[in-house]
mmCIF file of C-alpha atoms and ligand atoms in Angstrom:
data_model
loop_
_atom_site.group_PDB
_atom_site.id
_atom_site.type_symbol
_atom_site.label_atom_id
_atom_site.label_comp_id
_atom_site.label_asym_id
_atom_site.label_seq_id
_atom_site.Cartn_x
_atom_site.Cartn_y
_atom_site.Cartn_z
ATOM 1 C CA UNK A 1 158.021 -7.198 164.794
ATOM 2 C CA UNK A 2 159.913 -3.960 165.840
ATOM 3 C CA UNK A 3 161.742 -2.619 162.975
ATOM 4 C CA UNK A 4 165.532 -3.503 163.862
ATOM 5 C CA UNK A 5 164.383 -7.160 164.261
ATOM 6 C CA UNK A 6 163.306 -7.040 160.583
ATOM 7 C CA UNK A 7 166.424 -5.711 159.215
ATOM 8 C CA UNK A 8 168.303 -8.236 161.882
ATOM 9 C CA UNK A 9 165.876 -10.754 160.230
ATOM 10 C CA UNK A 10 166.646 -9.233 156.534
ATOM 11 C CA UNK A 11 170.541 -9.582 156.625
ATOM 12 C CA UNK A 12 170.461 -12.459 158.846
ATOM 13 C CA UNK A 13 171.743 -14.580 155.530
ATOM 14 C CA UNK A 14 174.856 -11.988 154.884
ATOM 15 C CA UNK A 15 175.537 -12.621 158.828
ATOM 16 C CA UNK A 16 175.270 -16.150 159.161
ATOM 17 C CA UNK A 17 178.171 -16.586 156.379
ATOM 18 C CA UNK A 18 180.467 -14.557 157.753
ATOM 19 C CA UNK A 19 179.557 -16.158 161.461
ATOM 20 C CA UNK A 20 179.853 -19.061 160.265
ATOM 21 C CA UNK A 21 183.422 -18.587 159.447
ATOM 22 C CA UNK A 22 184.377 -16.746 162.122
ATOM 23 C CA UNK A 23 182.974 -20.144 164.369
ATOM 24 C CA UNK A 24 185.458 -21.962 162.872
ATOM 25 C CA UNK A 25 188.602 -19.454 164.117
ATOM 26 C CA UNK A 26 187.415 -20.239 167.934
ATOM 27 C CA UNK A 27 190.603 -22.520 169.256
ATOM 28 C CA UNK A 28 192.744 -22.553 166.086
ATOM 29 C CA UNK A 29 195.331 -21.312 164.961
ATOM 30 C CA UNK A 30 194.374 -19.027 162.106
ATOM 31 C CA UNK A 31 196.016 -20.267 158.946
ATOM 32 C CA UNK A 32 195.974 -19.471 154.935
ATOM 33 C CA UNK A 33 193.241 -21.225 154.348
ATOM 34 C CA UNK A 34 191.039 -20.084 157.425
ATOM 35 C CA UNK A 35 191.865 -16.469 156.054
ATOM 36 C CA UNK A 36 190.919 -17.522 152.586
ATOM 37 C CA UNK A 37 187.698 -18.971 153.327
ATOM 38 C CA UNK A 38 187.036 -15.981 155.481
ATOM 39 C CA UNK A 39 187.430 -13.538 152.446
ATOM 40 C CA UNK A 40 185.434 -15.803 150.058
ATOM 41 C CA UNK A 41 182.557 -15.460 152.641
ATOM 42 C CA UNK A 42 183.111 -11.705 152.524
ATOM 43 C CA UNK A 43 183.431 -11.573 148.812
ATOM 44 C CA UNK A 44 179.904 -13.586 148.022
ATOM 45 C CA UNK A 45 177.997 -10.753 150.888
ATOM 46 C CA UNK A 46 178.571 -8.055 148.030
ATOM 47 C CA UNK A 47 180.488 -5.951 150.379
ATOM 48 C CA UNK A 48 183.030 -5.201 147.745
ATOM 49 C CA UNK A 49 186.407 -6.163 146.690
ATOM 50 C CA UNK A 50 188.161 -3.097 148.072
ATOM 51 C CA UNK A 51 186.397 -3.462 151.429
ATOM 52 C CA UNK A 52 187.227 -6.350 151.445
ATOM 53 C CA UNK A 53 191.092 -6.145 150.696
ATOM 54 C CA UNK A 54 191.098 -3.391 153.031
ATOM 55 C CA UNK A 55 190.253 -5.569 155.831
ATOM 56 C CA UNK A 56 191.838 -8.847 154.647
ATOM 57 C CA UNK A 57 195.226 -6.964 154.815
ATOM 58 C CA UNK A 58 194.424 -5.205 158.147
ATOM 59 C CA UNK A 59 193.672 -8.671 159.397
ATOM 60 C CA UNK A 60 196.461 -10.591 157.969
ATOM 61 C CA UNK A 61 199.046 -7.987 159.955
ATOM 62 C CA UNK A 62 197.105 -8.874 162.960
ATOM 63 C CA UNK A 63 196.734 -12.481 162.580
ATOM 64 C CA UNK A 64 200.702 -12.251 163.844
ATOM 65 C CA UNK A 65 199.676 -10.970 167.309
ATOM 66 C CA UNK A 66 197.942 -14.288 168.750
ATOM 67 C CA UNK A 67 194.944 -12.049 170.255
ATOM 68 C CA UNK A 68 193.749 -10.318 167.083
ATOM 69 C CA UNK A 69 193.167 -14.125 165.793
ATOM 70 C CA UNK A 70 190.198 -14.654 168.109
ATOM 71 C CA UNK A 71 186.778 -14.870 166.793
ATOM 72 C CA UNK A 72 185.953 -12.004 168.749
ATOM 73 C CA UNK A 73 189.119 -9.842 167.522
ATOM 74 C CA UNK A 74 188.489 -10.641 163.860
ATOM 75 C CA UNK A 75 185.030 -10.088 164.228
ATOM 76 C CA UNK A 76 185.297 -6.705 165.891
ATOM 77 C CA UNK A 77 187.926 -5.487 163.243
ATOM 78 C CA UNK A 78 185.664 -6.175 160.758
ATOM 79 C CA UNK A 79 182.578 -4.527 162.196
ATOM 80 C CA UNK A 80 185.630 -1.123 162.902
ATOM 81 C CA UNK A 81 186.344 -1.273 159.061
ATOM 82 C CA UNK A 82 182.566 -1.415 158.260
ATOM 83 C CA UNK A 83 181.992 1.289 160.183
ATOM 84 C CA UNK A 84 184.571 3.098 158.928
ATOM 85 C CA UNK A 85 182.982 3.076 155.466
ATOM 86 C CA UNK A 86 179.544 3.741 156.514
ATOM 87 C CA UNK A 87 179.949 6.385 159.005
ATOM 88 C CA UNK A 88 181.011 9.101 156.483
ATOM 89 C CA UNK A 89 177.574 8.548 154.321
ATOM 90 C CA UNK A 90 175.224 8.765 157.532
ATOM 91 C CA UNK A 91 174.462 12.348 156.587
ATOM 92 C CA UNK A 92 172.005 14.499 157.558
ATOM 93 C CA UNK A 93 168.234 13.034 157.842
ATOM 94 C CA UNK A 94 165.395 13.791 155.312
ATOM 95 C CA UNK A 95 163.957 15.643 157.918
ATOM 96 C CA UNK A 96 166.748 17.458 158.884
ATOM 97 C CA UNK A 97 167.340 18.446 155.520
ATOM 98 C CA UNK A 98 164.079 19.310 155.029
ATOM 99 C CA UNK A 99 163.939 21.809 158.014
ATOM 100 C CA UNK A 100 167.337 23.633 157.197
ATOM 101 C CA UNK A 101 166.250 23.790 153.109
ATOM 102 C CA UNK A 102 164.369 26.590 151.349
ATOM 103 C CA UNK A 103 161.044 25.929 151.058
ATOM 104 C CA UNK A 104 159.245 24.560 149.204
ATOM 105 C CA UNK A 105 161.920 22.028 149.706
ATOM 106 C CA UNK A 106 161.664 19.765 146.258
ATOM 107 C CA UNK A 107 162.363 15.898 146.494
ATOM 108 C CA UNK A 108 162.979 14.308 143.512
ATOM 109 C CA UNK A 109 162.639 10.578 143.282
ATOM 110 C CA UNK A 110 163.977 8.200 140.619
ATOM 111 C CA UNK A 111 165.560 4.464 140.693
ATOM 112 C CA UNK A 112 164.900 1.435 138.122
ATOM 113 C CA UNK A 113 161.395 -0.168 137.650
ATOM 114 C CA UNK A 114 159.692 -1.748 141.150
ATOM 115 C CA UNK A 115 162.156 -0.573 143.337
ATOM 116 C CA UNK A 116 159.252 1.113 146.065
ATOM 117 C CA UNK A 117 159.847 4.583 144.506
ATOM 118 C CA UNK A 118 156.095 5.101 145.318
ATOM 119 C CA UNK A 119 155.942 3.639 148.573
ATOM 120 C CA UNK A 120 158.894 5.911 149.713
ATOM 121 C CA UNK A 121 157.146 9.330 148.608
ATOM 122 C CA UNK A 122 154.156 8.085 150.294
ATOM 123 C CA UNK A 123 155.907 6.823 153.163
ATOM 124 C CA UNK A 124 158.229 10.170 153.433
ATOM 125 C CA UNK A 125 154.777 12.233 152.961
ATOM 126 C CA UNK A 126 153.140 10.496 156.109
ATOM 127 C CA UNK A 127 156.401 11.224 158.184
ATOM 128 C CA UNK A 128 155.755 14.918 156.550
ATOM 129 C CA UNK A 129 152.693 15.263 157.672
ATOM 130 C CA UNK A 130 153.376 13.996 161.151
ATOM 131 C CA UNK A 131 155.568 16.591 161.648
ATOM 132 C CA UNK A 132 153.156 19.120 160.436
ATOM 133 C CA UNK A 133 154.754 19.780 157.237
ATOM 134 C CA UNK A 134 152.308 20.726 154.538
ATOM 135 C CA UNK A 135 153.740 18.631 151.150
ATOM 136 C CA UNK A 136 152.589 18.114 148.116
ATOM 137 C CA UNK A 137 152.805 15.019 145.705
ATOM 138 C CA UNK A 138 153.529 14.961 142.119
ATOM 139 C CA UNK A 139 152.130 12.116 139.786
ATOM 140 C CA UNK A 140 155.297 12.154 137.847
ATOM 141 C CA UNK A 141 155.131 8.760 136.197
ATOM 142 C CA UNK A 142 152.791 9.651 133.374
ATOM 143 C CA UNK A 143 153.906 6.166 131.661
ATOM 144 C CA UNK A 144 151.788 3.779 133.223
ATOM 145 C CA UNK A 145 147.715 4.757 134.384
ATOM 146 C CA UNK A 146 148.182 2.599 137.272
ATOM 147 C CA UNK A 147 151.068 4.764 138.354
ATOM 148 C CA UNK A 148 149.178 7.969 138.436
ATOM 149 C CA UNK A 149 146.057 5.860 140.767
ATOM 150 C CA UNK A 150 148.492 3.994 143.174
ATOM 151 C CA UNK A 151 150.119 7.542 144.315
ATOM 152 C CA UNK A 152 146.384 9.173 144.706
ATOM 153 C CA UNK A 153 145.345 6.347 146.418
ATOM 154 C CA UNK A 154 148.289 6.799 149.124
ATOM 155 C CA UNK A 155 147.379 10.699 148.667
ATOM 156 C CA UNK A 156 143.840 10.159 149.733
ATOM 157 C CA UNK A 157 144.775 7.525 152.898
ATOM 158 C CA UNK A 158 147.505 9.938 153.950
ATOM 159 C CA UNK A 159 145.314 13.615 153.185
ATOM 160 C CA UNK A 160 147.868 14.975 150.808
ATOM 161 C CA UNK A 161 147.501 16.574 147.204
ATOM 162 C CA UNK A 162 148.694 15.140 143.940
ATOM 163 C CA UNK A 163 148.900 17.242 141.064
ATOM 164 C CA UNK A 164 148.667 14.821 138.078
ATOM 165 C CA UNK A 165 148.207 14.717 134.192
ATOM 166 C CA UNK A 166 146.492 12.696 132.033
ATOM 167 C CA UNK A 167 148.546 9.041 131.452
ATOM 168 C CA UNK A 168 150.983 9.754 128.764
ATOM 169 C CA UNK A 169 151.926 13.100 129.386
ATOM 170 C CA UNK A 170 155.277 15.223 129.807
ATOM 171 C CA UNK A 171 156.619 14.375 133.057
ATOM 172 C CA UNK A 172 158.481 17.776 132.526
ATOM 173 C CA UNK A 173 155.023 19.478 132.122
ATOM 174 C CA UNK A 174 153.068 17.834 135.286
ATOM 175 C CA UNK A 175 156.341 18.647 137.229
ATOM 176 C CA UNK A 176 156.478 21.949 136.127
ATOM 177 C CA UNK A 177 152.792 22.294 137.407
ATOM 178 C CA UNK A 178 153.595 20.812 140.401
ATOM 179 C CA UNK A 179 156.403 23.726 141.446
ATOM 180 C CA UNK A 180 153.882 26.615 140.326
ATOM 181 C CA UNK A 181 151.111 24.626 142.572
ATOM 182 C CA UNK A 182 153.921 24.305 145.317
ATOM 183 C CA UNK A 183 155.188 28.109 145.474
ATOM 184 C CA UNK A 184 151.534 29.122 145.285
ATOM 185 C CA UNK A 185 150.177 27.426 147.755
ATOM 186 C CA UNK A 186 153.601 27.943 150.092
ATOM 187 C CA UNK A 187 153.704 24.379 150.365
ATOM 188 C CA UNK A 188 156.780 23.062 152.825
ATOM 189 C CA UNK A 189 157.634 20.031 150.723
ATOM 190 C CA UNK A 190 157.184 19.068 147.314
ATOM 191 C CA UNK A 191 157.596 15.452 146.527
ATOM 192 C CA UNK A 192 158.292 14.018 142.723
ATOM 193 C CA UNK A 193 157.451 10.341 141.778
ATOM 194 C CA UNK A 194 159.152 9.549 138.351
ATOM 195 C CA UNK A 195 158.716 6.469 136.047
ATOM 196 C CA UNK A 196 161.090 2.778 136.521
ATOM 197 C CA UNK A 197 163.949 3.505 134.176
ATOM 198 C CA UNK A 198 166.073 1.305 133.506
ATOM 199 C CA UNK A 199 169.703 3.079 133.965
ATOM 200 C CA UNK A 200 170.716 1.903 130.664
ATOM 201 C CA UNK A 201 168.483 3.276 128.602
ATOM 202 C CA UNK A 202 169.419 6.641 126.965
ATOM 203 C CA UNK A 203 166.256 7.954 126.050
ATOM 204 C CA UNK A 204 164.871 7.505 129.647
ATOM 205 C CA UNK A 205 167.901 9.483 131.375
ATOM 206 C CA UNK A 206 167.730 12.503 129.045
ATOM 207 C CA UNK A 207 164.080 12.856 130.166
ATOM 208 C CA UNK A 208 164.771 12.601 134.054
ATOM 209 C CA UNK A 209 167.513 15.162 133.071
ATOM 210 C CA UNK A 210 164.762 17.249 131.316
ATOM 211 C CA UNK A 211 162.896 17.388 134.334
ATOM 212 C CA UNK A 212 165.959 18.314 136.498
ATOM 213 C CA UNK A 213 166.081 21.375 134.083
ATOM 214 C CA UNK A 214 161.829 22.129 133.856
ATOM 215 C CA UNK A 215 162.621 22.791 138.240
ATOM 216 C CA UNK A 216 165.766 25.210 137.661
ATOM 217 C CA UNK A 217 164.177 27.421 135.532
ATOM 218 C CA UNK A 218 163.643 30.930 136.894
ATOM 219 C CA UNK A 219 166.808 30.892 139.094
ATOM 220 C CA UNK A 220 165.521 28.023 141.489
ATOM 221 C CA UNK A 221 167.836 25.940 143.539
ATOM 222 C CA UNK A 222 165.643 22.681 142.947
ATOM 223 C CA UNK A 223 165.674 19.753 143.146
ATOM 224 C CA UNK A 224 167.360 20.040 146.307
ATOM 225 C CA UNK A 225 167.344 16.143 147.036
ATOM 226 C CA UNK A 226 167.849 13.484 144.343
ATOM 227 C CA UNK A 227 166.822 10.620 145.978
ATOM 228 C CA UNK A 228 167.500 6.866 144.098
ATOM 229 C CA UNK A 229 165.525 4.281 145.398
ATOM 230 C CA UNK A 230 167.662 0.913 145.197
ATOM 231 C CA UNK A 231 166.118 -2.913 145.896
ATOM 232 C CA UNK A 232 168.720 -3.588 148.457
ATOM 233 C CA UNK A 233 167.660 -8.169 146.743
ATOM 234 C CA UNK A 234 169.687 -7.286 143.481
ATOM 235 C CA UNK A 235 173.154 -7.336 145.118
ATOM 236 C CA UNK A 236 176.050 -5.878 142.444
ATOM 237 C CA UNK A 237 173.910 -4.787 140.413
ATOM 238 C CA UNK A 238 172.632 -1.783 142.740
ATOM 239 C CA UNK A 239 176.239 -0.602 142.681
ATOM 240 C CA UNK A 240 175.733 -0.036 138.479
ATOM 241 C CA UNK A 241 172.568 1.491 139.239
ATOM 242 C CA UNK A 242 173.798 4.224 141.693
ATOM 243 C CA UNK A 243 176.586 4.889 139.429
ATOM 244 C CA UNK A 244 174.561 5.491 136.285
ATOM 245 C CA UNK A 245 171.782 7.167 137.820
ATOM 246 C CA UNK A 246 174.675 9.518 139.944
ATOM 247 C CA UNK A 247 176.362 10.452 136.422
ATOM 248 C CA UNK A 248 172.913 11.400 135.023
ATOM 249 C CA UNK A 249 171.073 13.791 137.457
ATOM 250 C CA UNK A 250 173.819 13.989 140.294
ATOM 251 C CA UNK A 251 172.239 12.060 143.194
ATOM 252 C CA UNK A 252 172.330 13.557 146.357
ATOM 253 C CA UNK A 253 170.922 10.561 148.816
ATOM 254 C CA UNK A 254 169.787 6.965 148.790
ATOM 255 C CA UNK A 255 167.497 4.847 149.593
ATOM 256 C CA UNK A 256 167.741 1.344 150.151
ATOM 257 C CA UNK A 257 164.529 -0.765 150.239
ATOM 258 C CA UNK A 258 163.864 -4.368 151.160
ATOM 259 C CA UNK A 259 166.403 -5.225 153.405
ATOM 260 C CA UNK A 260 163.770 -7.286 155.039
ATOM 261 C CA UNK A 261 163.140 -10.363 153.032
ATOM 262 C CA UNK A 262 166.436 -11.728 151.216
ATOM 263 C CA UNK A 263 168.018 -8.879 151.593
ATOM 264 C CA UNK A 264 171.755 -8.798 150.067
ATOM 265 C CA UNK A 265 172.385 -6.020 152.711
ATOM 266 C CA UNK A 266 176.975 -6.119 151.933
ATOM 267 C CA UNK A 267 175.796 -3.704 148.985
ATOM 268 C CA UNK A 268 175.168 -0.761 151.336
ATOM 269 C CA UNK A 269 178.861 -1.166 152.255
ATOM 270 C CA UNK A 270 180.253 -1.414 148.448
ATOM 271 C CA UNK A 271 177.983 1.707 147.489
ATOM 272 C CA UNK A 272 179.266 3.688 150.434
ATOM 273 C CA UNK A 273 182.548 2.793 149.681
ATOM 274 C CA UNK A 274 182.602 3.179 146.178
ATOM 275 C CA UNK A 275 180.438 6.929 145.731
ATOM 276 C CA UNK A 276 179.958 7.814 149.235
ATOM 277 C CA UNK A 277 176.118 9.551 148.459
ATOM 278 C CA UNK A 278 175.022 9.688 151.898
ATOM 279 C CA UNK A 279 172.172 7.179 152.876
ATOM 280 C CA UNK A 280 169.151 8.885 154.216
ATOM 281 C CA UNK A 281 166.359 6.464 154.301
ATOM 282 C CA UNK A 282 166.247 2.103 154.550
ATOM 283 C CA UNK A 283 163.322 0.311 153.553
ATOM 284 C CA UNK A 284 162.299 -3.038 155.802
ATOM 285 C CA UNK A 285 159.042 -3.690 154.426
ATOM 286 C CA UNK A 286 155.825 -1.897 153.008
ATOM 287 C CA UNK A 287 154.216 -0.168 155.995
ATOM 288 C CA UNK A 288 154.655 3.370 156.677
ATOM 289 C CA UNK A 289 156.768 2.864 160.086
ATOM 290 C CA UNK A 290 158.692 0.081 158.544
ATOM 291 C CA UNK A 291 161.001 3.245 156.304
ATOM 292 C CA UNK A 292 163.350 4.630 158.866
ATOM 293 C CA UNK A 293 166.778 6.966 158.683
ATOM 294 C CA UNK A 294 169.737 5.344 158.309
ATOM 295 C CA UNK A 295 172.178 4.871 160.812
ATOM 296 C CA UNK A 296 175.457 3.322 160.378
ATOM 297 C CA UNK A 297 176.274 1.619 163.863
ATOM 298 C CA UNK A 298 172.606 0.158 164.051
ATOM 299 C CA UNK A 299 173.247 -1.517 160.272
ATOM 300 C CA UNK A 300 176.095 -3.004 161.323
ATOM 301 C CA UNK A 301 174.992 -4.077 164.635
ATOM 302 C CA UNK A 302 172.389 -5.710 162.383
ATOM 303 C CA UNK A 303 175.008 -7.297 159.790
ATOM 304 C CA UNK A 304 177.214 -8.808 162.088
HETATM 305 N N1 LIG B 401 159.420 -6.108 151.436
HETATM 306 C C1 LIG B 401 159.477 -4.822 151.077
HETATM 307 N N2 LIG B 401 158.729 -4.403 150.075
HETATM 308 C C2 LIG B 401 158.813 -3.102 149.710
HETATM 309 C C3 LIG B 401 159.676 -2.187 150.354
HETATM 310 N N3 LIG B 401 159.542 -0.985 149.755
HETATM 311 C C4 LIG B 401 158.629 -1.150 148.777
HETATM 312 N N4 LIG B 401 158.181 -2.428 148.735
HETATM 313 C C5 LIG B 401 157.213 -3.040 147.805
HETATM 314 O O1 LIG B 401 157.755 -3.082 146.503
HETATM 315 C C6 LIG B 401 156.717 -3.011 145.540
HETATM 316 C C7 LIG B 401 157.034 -1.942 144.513
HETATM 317 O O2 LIG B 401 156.932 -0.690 145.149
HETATM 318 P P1 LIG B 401 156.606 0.653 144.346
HETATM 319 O O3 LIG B 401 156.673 1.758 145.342
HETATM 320 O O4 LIG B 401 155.381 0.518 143.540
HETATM 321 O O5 LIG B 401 157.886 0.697 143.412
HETATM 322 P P2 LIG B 401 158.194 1.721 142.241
HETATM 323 O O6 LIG B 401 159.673 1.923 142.235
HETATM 324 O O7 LIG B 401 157.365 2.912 142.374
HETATM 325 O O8 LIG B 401 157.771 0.855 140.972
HETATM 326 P P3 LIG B 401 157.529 1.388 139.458
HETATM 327 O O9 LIG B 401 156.717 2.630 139.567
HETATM 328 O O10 LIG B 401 156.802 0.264 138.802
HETATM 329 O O11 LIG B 401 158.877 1.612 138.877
HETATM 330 C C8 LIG B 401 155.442 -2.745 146.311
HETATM 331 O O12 LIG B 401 154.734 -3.946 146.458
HETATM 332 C C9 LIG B 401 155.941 -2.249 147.655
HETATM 333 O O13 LIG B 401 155.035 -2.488 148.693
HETATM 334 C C10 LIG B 401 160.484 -2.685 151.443
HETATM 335 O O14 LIG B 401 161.293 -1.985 152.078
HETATM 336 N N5 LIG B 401 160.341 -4.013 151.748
HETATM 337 MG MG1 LIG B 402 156.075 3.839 141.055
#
């Protein structure tokens, strides 16, 4: 399955409730509660109350002039005002930033636990080394043994480096390693796995900001990306993420994983909306080819 299909395939839930209502437009007159069941539909695909508003008031001027009421018209407004939201966040590509960035180029990566934090280094590594970018990987979950063995294990299949400590270490420290191994060996890319946080804990977010500090020292500019990984499944609650995680370390791009599957795929609009971090990467699945940049028109072509 190519890899729009699976994100068609992914948000194909979000879509059929809002197609659903629109259906119901064709040959009516639209009335209050046509428009109400419309938002309700909107409401419950997480794309957010002020996106939603935004367009329900657009909509509702419209509904006057006989043509806007069409299926069609309502549906096209809506995809204009999605657009309008996610346009502004499709920044500049991992690559792109990547190429134009001082080198070695340092990636950061953090989110909450199981949200493909590991996948996405290894999958941003292979695309690295496609491109003939040297990179080089940094075990920087020390919490859990497994951690440290799933990255080497993508290291090994993908012919990358890791620098790693022994489980239970500083992440600070094995990060700090990882820069000196990075500027000596004039690697291109250096690429930081951190431990599942949860966003509300403290303790957790003072050490990510710890780490932050460990790759300023001497006068350096990293980490030059902040990358949060979000599960794209848990809906609202991706939106408290961001924002935590974003007053913390100062996130500089997302990405949004598993919007194959049940994919609650309104969030991307509500995050966008709400802290407009540009969206570099989405996540359809587990395979290297199945992370791809993000572009605005083709998600909404997908959600609607
Ligand atoms: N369906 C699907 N699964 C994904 C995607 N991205 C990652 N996964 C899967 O999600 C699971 C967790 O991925 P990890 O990369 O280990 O997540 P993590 O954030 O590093 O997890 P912790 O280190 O435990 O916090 C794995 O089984 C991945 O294969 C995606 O886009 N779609
Ligand atoms: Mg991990």
């Amino acid at each position: 399955m190519g890899w729009f299909q699976k994100l068609s395939e992914g948000l194909s839930k979000t879509r059929t409730t809002v197609t659903g209502q629109l259906d119901r437009w064709l040959g009516r007159t639209p009335d209050a509660a046509l428009l109400e069941d419309l938002e309700g539909a909107l409401i419950s695909s997480d794309l957010g109350v002020h996106v939603v508003q935004k367009f329900m008031d657009h909509i509702k001027n419209e509904v006057r002039g006989a043509e806007a009421a069409t299926a069609t018209g309502v549906r096209n407004a809506l995809r204009r005002t999605v657009l309008d939201v996610l346009r502004p966040v499709q920044g500049q590509s991992i690559t792109e930033l990547i190429e134009k960035g001082p080198k070695p180029f340092v990636i950061l990566v953090v989110g909450v636990n199981g949200v493909g934090k590991t996948t996405t280094v290894a999958k941003i590594a292979q695309r690295l080394v496609e491109l003939g970018k040297r990179s080089l990987l940094v075990a920087g979950d020390t919490f859990r043994a497994a951690a440290i063995e799933q990255l080497q294990v993508w290291a090994e299949r993908i012919g990358v480096e890791v620098i790693r400590h022994r489980p239970g270490a500083d992440p600070a420290a094995v990060v700090y390693d990882g820069m000196t191994a990075a500027k000596a060996r004039g690697a291109d890319v250096l690429l930081i796995d951190t431990a599942g946080r949860l966003h509300t804990k403290v303790n957790l977010m003072e050490e990510l900001r710890k780490v932050k500090r460990v790759l300023a020292q001497d006068g350096s500019s990293a980490p030059h990306e902040v990358l949060l990984v979000l599960d794209a499944t848990v809906g609202q609650n991706a939106l408290s993420q961001a924002r935590q995680f974003h007053e913390a370390v100062g996130v500089t791009g997302l990405a949004l994983t598993k919007l194959d599957g049940t994919a609650r795929g309104g969030i991307v609009v509500a995050i966008a909306d709400a802290l407009k971090i540009p969206v570099r990467l989405i996540g359809v699945g587990e395979a290297v080819e199945d992370l791809q940049d993000f572009n605005a028109e083709a998600f909404v072509d997908a959600l609607f």
